[in-house]
mmCIF file of C-alpha atoms in Angstrom:
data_model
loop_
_atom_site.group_PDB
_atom_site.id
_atom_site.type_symbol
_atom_site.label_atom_id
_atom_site.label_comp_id
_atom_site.label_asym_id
_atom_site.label_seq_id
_atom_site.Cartn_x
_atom_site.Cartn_y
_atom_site.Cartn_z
ATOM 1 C CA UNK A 1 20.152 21.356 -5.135
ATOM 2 C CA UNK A 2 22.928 20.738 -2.540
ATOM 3 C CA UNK A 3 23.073 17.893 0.375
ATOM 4 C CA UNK A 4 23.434 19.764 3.653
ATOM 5 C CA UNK A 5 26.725 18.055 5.025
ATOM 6 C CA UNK A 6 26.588 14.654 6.536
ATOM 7 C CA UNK A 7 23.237 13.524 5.057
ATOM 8 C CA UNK A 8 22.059 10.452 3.422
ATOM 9 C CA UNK A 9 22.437 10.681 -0.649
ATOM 10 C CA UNK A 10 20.920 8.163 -2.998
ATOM 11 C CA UNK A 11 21.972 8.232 -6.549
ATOM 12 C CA UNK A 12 19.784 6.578 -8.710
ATOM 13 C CA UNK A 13 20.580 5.014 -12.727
ATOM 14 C CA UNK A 14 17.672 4.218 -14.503
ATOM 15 C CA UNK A 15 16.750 2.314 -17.247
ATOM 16 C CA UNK A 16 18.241 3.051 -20.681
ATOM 17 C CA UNK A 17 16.100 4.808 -23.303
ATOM 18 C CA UNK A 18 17.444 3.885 -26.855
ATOM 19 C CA UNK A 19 16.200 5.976 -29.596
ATOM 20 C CA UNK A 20 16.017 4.308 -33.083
ATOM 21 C CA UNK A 21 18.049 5.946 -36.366
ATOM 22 C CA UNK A 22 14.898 6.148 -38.350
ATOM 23 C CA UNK A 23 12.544 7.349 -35.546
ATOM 24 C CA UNK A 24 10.383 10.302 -37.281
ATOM 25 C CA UNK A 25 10.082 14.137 -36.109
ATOM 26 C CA UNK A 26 7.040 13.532 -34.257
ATOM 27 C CA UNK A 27 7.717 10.383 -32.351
ATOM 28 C CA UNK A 28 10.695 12.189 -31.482
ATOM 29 C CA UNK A 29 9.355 15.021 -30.090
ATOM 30 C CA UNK A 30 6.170 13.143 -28.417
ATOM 31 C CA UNK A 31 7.029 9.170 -27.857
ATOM 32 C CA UNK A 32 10.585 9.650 -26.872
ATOM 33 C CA UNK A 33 10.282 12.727 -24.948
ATOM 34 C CA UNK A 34 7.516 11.452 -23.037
ATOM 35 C CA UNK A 35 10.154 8.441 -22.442
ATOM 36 C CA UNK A 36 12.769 10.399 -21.561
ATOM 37 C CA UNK A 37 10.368 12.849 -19.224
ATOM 38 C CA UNK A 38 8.856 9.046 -17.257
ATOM 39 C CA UNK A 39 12.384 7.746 -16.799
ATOM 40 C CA UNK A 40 13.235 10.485 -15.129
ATOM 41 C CA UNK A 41 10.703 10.756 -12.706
ATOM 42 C CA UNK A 42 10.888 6.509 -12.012
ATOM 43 C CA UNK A 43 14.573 7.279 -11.088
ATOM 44 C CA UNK A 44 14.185 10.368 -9.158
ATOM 45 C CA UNK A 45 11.184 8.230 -7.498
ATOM 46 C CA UNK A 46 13.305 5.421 -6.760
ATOM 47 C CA UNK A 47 15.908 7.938 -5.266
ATOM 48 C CA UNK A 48 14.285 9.416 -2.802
ATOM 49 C CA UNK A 49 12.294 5.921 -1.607
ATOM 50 C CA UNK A 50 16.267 4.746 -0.998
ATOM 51 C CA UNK A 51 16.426 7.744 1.386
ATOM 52 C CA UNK A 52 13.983 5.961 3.301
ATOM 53 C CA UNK A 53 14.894 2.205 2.363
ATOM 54 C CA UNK A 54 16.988 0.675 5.554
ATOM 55 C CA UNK A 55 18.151 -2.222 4.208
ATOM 56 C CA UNK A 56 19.950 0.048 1.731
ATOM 57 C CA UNK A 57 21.456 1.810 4.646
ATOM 58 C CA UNK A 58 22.656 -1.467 6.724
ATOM 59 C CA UNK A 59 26.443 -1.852 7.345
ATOM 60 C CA UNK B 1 33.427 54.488 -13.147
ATOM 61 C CA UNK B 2 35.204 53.883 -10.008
ATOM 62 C CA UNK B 3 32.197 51.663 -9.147
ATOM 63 C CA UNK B 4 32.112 49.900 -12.454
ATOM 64 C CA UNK B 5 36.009 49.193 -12.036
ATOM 65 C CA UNK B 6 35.125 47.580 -8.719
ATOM 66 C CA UNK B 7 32.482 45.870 -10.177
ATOM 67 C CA UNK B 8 34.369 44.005 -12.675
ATOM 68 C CA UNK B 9 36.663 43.202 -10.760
ATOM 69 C CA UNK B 10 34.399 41.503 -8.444
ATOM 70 C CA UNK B 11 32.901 39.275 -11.492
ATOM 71 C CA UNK B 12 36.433 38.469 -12.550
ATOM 72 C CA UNK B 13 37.570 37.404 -9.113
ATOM 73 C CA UNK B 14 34.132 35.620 -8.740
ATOM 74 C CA UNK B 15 35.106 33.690 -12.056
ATOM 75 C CA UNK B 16 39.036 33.097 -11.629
ATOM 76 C CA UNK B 17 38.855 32.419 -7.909
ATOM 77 C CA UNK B 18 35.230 30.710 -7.073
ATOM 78 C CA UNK B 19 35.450 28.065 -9.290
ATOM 79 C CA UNK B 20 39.041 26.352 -7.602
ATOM 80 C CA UNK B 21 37.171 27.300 -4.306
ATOM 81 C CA UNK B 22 33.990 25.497 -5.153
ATOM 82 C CA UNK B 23 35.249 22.336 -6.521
ATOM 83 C CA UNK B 24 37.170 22.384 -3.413
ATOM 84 C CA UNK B 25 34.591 23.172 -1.084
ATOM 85 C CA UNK B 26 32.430 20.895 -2.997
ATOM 86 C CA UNK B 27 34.897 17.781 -2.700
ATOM 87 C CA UNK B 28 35.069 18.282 0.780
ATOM 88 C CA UNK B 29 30.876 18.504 1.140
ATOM 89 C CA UNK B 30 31.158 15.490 -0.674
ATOM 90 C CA UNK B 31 33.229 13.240 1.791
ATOM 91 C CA UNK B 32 30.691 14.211 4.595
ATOM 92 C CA UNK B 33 28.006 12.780 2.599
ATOM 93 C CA UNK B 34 26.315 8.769 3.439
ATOM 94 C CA UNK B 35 25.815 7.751 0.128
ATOM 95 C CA UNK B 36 24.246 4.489 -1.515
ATOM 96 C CA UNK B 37 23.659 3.946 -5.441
ATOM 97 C CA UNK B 38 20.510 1.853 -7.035
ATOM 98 C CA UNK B 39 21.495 0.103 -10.104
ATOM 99 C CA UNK B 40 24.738 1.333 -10.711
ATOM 100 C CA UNK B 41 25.757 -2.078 -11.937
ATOM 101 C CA UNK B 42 24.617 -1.482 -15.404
ATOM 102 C CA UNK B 43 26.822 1.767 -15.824
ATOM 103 C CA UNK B 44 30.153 -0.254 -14.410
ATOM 104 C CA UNK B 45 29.066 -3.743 -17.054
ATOM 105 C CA UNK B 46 29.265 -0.153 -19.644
ATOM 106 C CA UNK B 47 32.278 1.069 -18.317
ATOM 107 C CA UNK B 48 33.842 -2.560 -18.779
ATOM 108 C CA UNK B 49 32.812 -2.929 -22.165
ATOM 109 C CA UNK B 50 33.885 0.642 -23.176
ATOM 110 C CA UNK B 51 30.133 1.302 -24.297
ATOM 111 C CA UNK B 52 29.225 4.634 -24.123
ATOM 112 C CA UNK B 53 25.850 6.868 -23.257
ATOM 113 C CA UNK B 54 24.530 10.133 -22.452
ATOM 114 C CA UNK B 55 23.552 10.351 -18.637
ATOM 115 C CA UNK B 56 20.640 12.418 -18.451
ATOM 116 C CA UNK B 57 19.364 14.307 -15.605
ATOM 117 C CA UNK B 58 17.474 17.348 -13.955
ATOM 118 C CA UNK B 59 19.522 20.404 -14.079
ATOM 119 C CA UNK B 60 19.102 20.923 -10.134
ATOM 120 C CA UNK B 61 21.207 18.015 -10.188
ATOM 121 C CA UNK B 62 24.366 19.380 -11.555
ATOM 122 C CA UNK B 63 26.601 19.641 -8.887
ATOM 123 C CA UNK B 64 26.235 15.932 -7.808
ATOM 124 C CA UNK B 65 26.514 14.529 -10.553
ATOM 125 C CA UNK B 66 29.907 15.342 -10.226
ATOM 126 C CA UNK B 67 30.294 12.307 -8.161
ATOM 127 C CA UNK B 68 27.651 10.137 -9.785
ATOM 128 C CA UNK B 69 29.588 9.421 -13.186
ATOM 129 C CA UNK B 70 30.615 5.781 -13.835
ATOM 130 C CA UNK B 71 32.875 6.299 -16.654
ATOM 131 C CA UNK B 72 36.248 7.652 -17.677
ATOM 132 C CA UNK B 73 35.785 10.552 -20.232
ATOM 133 C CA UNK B 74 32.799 12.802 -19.817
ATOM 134 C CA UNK B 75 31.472 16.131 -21.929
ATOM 135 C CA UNK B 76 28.755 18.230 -20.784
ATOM 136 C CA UNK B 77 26.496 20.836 -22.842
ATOM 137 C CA UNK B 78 26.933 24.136 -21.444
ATOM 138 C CA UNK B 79 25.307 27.257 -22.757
ATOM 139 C CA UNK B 80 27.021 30.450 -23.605
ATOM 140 C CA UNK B 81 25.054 32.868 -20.817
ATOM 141 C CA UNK B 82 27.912 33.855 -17.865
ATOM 142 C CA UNK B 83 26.057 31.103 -15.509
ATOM 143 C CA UNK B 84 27.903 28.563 -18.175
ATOM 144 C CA UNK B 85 31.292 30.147 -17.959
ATOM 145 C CA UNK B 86 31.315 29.310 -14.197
ATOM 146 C CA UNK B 87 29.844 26.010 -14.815
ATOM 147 C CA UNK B 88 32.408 25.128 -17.340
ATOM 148 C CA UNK B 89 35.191 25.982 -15.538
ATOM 149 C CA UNK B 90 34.025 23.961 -11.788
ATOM 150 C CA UNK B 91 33.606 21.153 -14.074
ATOM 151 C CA UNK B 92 37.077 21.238 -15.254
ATOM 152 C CA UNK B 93 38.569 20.348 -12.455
ATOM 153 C CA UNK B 94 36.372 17.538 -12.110
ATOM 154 C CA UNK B 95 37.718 16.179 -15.384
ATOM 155 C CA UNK B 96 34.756 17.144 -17.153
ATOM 156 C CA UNK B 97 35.548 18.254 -20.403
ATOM 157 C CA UNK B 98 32.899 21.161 -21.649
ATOM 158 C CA UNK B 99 30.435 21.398 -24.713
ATOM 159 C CA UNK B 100 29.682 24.852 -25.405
ATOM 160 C CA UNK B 101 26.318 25.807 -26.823
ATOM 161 C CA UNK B 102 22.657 25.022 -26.666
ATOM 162 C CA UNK B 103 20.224 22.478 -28.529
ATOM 163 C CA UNK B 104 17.423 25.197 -27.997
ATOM 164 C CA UNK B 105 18.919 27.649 -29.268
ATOM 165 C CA UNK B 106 21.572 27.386 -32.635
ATOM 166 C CA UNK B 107 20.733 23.676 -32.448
ATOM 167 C CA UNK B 108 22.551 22.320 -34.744
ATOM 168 C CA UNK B 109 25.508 23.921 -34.415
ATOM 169 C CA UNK B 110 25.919 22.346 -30.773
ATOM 170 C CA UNK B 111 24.401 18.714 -31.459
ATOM 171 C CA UNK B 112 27.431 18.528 -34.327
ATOM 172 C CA UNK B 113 29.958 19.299 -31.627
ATOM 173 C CA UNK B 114 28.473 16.783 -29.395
ATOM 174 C CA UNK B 115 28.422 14.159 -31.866
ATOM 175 C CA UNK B 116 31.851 15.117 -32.716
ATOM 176 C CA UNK B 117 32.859 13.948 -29.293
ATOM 177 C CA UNK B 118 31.091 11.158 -28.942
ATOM 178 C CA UNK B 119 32.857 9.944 -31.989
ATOM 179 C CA UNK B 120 35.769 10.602 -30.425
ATOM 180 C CA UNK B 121 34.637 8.461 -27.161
ATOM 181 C CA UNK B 122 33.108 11.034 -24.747
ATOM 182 C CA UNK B 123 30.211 9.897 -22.820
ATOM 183 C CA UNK B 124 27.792 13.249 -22.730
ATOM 184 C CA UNK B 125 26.054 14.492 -20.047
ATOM 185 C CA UNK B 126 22.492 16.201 -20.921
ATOM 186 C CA UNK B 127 19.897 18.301 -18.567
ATOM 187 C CA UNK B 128 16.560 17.870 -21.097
ATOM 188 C CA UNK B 129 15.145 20.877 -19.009
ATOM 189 C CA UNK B 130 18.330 23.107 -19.175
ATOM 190 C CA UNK B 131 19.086 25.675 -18.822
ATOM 191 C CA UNK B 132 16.435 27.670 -19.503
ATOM 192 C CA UNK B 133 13.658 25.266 -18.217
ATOM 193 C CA UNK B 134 11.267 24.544 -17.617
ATOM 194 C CA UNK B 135 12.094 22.799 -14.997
ATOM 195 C CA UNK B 136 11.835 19.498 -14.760
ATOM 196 C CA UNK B 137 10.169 19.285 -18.810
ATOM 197 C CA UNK B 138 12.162 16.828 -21.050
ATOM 198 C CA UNK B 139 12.823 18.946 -24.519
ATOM 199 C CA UNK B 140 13.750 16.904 -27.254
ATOM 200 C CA UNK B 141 17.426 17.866 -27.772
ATOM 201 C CA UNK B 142 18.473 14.743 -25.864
ATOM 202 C CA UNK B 143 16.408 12.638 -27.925
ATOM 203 C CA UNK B 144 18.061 14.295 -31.205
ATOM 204 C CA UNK B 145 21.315 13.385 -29.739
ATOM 205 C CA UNK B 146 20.538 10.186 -28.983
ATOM 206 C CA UNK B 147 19.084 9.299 -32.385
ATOM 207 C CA UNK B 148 22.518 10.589 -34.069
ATOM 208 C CA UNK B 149 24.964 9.225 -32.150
ATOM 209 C CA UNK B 150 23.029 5.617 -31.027
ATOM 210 C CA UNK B 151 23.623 6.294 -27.788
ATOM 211 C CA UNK B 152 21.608 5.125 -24.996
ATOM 212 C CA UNK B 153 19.789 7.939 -22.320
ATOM 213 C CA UNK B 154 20.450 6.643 -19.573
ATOM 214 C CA UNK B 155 17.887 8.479 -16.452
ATOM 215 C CA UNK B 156 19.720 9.603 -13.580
ATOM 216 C CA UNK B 157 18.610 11.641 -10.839
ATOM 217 C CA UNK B 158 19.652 12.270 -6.901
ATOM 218 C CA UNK B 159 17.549 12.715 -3.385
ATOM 219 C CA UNK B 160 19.296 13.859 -0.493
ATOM 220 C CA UNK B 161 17.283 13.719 3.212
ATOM 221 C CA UNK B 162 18.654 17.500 4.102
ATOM 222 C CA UNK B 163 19.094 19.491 0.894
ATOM 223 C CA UNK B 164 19.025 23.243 0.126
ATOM 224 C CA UNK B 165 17.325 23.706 -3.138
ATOM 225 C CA UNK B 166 19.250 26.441 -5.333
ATOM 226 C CA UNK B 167 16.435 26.657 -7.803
ATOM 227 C CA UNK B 168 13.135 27.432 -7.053
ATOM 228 C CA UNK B 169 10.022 25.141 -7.457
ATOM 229 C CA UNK B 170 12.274 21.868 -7.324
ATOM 230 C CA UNK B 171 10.853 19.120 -4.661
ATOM 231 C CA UNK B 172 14.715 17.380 -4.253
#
């Protein structure tokens, strides 16, 4: 996507996923994945309540 | 063949001259823009510390994350199709040094050359859906770069009030 001009942006940084050295295939392709796909969707969540959160948007 | 002549040289004008003009165009978008950051602080306490990660996010939002990075050096995956030669070279001139190659497709091949630069400090920038989707589906090549290098994935993702969505079936 692109911000039309002169519109509110929130950038969100979510929580960091570490993945262990000896993590197997599977938990790999299912546990972490599936950790990877939720922290996504928390941040983009949290990025487009900020739109909408004033006290972000005081001063 | 006059028409292919023309045509080419349309594509190669499109990828000498757009990409200066974008990141241009792009920079000045940018300066419009009201922007406010949740939990940045963690990235700059990295930055300090000269820790590394990969910053993951939704390929729709590419061209923002331009702006978004808290760090110093930065590499992004980018996948051979002509879409990627354009990408690479806008992201040059935001200092972002290119990847080529896929972890779908050769995978190996491009998680070496990733690790490669992490060793050599890079932070790495990774769209788990990209680029050929789906959208908005985590594949496990970040996780597989993660679990070599011991990086953390750090989640990052951008929502603008007035947006125009450049790929389809993407809600911000």
């Amino acid at each position: 996507m692109i911000p039309f001009p002169f519109t509110r942006v929130v950038f969100s940084y979510g929580e960091p996923i570490v993945v262990p050295r000896d993590a197997s295939d599977a938990k790999m392709e299912t546990t972490y994945t599936e950790l990877v796909q939720k922290g996504l969707e928390e941040t983009q969540r949290k990025a487009r309540e900020g739109l909408e959160d004033e006290s972000l948007w005081k001063a | 063949m006059a028409k292919s002549f023309m045509r080419r040289l349309k594509e190669k004008l499109m990828v000498t001259a757009g990409p200066p003009i974008g990141a241009v165009l792009l920079r000045i978008l940018y300066a419009t823009l009201r922007v406010r950051t949740i939990d940045k602080e963690r990235l700059e306490a990295y930055k300090r510390e000269g820790k590394q990660y990969i910053m993951a996010f939704w390929h729709g939002s590419l061209l923002v994350m331009v702006f978004a990075y808290v760090g110093s050096r930065l590499t992004f995956l980018v996948s051979w199709h002509r879409d990627g030669e354009l990408v690479t070279r806008v992201m040059k001139y935001f200092g972002i040094n290119p990847t080529r190659g896929s972890t779908t497709r050769g995978g190996m091949k491009a998680l070496r050359m990733l690790l490669k630069k992490a060793k050599q400090g890079y932070d790495i920038a990774f769209t788990p859906d990209g680029p050929r989707g789906p959208l908005r589906e985590a594949q496990v090549g970040v996780v597989q770069t993660a679990r070599l290098s011991g990086l953390p994935i750090v989640p990052f993702a951008v929502a603008a009030r007035k947006k125009k969505r450049l790929l389809p079936g993407m809600s911000s």
